[in-house]
CSV table of C-alpha atoms in Angstrom, one decimal:
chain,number,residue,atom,x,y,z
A,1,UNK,CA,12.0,-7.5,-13.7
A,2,UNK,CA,11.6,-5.0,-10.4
A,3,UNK,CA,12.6,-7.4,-7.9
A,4,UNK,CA,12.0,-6.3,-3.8
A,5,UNK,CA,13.6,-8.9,-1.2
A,6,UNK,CA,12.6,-8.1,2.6
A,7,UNK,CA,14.4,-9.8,5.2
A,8,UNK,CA,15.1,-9.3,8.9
A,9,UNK,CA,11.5,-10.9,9.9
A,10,UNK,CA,12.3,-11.9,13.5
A,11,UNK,CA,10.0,-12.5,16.7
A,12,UNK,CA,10.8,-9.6,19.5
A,13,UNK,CA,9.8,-9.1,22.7
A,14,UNK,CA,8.0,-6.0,24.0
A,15,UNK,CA,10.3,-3.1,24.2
A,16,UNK,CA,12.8,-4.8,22.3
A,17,UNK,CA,14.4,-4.0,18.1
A,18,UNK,CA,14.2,-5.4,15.1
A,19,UNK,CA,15.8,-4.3,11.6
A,20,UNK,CA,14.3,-4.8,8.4
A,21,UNK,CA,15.7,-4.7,5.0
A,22,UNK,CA,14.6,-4.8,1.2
A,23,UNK,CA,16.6,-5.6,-1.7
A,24,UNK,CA,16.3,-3.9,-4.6
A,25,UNK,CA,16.8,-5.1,-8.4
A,26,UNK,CA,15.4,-4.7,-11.8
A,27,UNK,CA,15.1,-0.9,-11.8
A,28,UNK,CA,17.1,2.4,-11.3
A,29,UNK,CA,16.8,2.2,-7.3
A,30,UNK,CA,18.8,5.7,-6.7
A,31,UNK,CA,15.9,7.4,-8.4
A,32,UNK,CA,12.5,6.1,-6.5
A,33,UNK,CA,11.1,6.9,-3.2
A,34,UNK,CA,10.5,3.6,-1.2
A,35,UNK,CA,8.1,2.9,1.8
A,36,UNK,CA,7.2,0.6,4.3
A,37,UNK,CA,3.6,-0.6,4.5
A,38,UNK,CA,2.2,-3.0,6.9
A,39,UNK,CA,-0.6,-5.5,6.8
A,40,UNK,CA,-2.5,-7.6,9.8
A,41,UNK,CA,-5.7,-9.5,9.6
A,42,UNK,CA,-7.1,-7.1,11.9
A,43,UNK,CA,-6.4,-3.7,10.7
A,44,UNK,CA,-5.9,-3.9,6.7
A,45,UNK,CA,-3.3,-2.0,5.5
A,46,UNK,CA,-1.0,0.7,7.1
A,47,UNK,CA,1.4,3.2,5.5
A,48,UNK,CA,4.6,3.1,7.4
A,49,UNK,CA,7.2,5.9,6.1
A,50,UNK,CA,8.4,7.3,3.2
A,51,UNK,CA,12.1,8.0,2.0
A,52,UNK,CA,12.6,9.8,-0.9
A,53,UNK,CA,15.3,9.3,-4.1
A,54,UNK,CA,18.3,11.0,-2.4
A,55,UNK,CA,17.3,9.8,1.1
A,56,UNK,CA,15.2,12.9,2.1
A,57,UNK,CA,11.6,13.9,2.4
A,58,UNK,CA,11.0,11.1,5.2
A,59,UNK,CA,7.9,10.7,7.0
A,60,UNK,CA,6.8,8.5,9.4
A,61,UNK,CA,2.9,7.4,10.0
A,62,UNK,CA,2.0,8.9,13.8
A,63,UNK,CA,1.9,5.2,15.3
A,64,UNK,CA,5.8,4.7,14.5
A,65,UNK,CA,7.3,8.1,15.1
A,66,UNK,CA,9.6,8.6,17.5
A,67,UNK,CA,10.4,4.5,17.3
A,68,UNK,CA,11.1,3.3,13.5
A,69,UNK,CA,13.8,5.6,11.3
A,70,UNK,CA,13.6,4.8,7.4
A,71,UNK,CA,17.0,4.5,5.9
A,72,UNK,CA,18.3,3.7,2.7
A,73,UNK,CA,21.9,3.1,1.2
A,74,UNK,CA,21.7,3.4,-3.0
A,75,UNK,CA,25.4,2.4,-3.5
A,76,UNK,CA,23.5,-1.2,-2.2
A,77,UNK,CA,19.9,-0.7,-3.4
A,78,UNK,CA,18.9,-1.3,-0.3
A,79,UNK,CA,16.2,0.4,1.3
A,80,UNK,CA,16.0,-0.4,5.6
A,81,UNK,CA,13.6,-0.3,8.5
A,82,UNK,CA,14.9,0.1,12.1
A,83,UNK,CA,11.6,-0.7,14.7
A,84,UNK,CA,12.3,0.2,18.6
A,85,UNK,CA,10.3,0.1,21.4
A,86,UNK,CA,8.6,-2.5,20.0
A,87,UNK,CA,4.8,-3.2,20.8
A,88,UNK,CA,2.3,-5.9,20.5
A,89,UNK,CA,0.4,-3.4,18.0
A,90,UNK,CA,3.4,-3.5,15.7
A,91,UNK,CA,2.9,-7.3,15.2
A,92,UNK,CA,2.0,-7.1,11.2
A,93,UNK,CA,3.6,-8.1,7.7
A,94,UNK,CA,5.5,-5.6,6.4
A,95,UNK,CA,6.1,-5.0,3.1
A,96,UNK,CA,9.0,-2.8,1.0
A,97,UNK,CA,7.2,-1.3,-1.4
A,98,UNK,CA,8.2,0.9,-4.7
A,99,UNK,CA,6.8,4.3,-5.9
A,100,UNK,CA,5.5,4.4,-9.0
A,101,UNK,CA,7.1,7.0,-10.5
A,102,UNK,CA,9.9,9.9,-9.6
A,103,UNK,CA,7.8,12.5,-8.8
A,104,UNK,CA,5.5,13.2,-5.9
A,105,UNK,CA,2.4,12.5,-5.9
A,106,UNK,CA,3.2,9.6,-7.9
A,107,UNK,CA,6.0,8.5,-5.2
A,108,UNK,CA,3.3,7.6,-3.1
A,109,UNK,CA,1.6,4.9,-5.7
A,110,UNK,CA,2.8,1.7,-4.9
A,111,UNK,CA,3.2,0.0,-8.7
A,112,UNK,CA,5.4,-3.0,-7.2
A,113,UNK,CA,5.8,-4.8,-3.4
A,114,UNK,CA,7.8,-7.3,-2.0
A,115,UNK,CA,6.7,-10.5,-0.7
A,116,UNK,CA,6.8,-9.0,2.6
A,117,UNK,CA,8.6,-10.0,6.1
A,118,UNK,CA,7.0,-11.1,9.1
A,119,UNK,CA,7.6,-9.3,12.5
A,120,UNK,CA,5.9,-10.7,15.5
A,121,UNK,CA,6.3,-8.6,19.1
A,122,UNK,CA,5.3,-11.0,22.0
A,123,UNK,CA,6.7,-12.0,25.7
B,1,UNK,CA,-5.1,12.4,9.4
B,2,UNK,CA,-7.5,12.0,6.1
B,3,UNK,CA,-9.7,9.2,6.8
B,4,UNK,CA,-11.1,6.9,4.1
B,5,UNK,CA,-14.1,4.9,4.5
B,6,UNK,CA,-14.5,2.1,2.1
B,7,UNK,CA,-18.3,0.6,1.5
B,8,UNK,CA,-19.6,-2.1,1.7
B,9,UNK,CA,-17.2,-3.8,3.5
B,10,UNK,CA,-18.3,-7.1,1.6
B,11,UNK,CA,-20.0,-7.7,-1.6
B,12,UNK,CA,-21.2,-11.1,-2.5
B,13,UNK,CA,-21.3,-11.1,-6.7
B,14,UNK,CA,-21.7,-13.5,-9.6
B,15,UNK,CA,-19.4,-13.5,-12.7
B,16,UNK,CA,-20.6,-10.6,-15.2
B,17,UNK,CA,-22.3,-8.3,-12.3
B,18,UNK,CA,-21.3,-5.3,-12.9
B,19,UNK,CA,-20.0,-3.7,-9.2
B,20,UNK,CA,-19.3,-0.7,-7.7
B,21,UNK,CA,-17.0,0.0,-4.7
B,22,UNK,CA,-17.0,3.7,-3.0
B,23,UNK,CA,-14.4,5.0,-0.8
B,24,UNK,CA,-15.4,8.4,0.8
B,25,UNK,CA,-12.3,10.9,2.6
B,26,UNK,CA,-12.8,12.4,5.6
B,27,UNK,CA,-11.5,16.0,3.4
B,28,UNK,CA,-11.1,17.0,0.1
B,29,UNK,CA,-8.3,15.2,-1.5
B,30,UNK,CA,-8.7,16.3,-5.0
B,31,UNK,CA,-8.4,13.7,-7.2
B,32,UNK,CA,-5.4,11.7,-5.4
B,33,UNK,CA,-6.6,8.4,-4.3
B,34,UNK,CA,-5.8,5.0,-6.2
B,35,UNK,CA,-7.0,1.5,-5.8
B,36,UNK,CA,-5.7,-1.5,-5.4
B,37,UNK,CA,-6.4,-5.3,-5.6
B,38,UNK,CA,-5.5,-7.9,-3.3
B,39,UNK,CA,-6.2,-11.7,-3.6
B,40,UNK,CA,-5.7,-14.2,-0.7
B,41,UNK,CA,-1.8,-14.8,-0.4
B,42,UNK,CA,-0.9,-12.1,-2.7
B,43,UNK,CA,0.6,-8.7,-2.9
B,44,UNK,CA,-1.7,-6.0,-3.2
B,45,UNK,CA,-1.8,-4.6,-7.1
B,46,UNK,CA,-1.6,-1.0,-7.9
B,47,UNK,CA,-5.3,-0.9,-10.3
B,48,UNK,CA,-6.2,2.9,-10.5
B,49,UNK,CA,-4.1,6.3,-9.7
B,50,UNK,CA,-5.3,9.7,-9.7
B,51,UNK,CA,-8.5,8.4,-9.2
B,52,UNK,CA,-9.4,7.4,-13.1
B,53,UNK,CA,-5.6,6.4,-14.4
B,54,UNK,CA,-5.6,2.9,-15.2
B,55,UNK,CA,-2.0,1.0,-14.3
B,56,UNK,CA,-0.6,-0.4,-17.5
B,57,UNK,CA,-1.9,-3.9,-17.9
B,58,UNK,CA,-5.0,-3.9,-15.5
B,59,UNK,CA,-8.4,-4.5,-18.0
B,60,UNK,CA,-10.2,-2.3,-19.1
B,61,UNK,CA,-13.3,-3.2,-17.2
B,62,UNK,CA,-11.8,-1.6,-14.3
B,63,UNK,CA,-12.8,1.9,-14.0
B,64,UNK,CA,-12.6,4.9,-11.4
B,65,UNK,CA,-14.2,8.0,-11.0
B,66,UNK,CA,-15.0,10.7,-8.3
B,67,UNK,CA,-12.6,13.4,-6.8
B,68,UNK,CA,-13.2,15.9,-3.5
B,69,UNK,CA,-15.0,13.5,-0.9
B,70,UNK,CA,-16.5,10.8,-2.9
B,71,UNK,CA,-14.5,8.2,-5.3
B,72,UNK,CA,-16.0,5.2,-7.3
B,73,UNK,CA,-13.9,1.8,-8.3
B,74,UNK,CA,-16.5,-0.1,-10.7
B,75,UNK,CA,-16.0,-3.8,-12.5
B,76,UNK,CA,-18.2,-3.8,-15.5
B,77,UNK,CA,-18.2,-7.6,-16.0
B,78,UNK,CA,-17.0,-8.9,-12.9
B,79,UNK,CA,-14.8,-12.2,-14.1
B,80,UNK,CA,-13.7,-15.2,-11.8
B,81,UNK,CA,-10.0,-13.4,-11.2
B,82,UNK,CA,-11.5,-10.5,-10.4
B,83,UNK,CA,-13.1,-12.1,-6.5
B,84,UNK,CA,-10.6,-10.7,-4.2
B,85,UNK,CA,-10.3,-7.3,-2.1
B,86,UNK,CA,-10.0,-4.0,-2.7
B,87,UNK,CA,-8.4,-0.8,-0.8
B,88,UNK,CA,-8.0,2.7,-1.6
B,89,UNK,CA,-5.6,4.8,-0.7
B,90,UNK,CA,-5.1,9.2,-0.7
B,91,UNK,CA,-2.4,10.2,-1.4
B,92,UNK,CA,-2.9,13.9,-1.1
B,93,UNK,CA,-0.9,14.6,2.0
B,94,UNK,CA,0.9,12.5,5.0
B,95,UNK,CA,0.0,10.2,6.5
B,96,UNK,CA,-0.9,7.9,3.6
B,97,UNK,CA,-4.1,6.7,4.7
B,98,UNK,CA,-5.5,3.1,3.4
B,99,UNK,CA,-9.5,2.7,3.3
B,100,UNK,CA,-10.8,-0.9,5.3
B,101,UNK,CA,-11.5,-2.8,2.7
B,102,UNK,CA,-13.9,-4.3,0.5
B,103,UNK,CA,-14.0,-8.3,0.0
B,104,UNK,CA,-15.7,-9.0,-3.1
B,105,UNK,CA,-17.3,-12.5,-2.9
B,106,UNK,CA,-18.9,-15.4,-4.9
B,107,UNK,CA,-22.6,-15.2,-4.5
């Protein structure tokens, strides 16, 4: 079974860094795009970034570029989130999430998410 | 940025209604948009892709339609597991754009 483990879920001040990471079983991770999405009671859902198979192709959503860098190692089947210059706004779950199938568009599916981690920015 | 406006925003139902959810881009995005479910303490679940696809496993009263501007998620017999939320999503260019939500409730 596709299994997707986040951890990293920390409480960070403003300004301050957290790193996320997701676990990956159950399928061949070296040959999936991944992403990060996050979810708050406020806002509903948000599409973080985007790696692709072999680690290219990133993109970032405009309200994390230029602070969080997607990353991912496949000799671990891990897939990782650094956050910087953290802000209140960034306060969300945020889930690892699995593309549904190799190739764009269907990279940008979601067919399977992880429980999600927890990442609250507050003074 | 594509935007994607879900409506209503809530929908009171009974069992066996049949319901219809629209999400409308701000552009054309052909016919790449899915839908997914989400249930209180859940994960969302992937339902519908390229607009009319159904996921493997996901009933068959599920259906989608629409592409361009305008896309339709409909529940022909809406059943007691079926009360939860639902969000589209395009897919047709970055960023990846979610639409608000649509809570479907017990009337």
């Amino acid at each position: 079974d596709v299994q997707l483990v986040e951890s990293g879920e920390g409480l960070a001040q403003p300004g301050g860094s957290l790193r996320l990471s997701c676990a990956a079983s159950g399928f061949t991770f070296s040959s999936y795009a991944m992403s990060w999405v996050r979810q708050t009671p406020g806002k509903g859902l948000e599409w973080v970034s985007i790696i692709g198979s072999d680690g290219g192709g990133i993109q970032y959503a405009d309200s994390v570029k230029g602070r969080f860098t997607i990353s991912r190692d496949n000799s671990k089947n891990s897939l990782y989130l650094q956050l910087t210059n953290l802000s209140a706004e960034d306060t969300a779950l945020y889930y690892c999430v699995k593309g549904r199938l190799p190739k764009p568009p269907e990279t940008r599916h979601f067919d399977y998410w992880g429980q999600g981690t927890p990442v609250t920015v507050s003074s | 940025d594509i935007q994607l406006t879900q409506s209503p925003s809530f929908l009171s139902a009974s069992v066996g209604d049949r319901v219809t959810i629209t999400c409308r881009a701000s552009q054309g995005i052909s016919s790449y948009l899915a839908w997914y479910q989400q249930k209180p303490g859940e994960v969302p679940k992937l339902l519908i892709y390229a607009a009319s696809t159904l996921e493997s496993g996901v009933p068959s009263r599920f259906s989608g339609s629409g592409s361009g501007t305008e896309f339709t998620l409909t529940v022909s017999s809406l059943q007691p597991e079926d009360f939860a939320t639902y969000y589209c999503q395009q897919v047709n260019g970055f960023p990846l754009t979610f639409g608000g939500g649509t809570k479907v409730e017990v009337k």
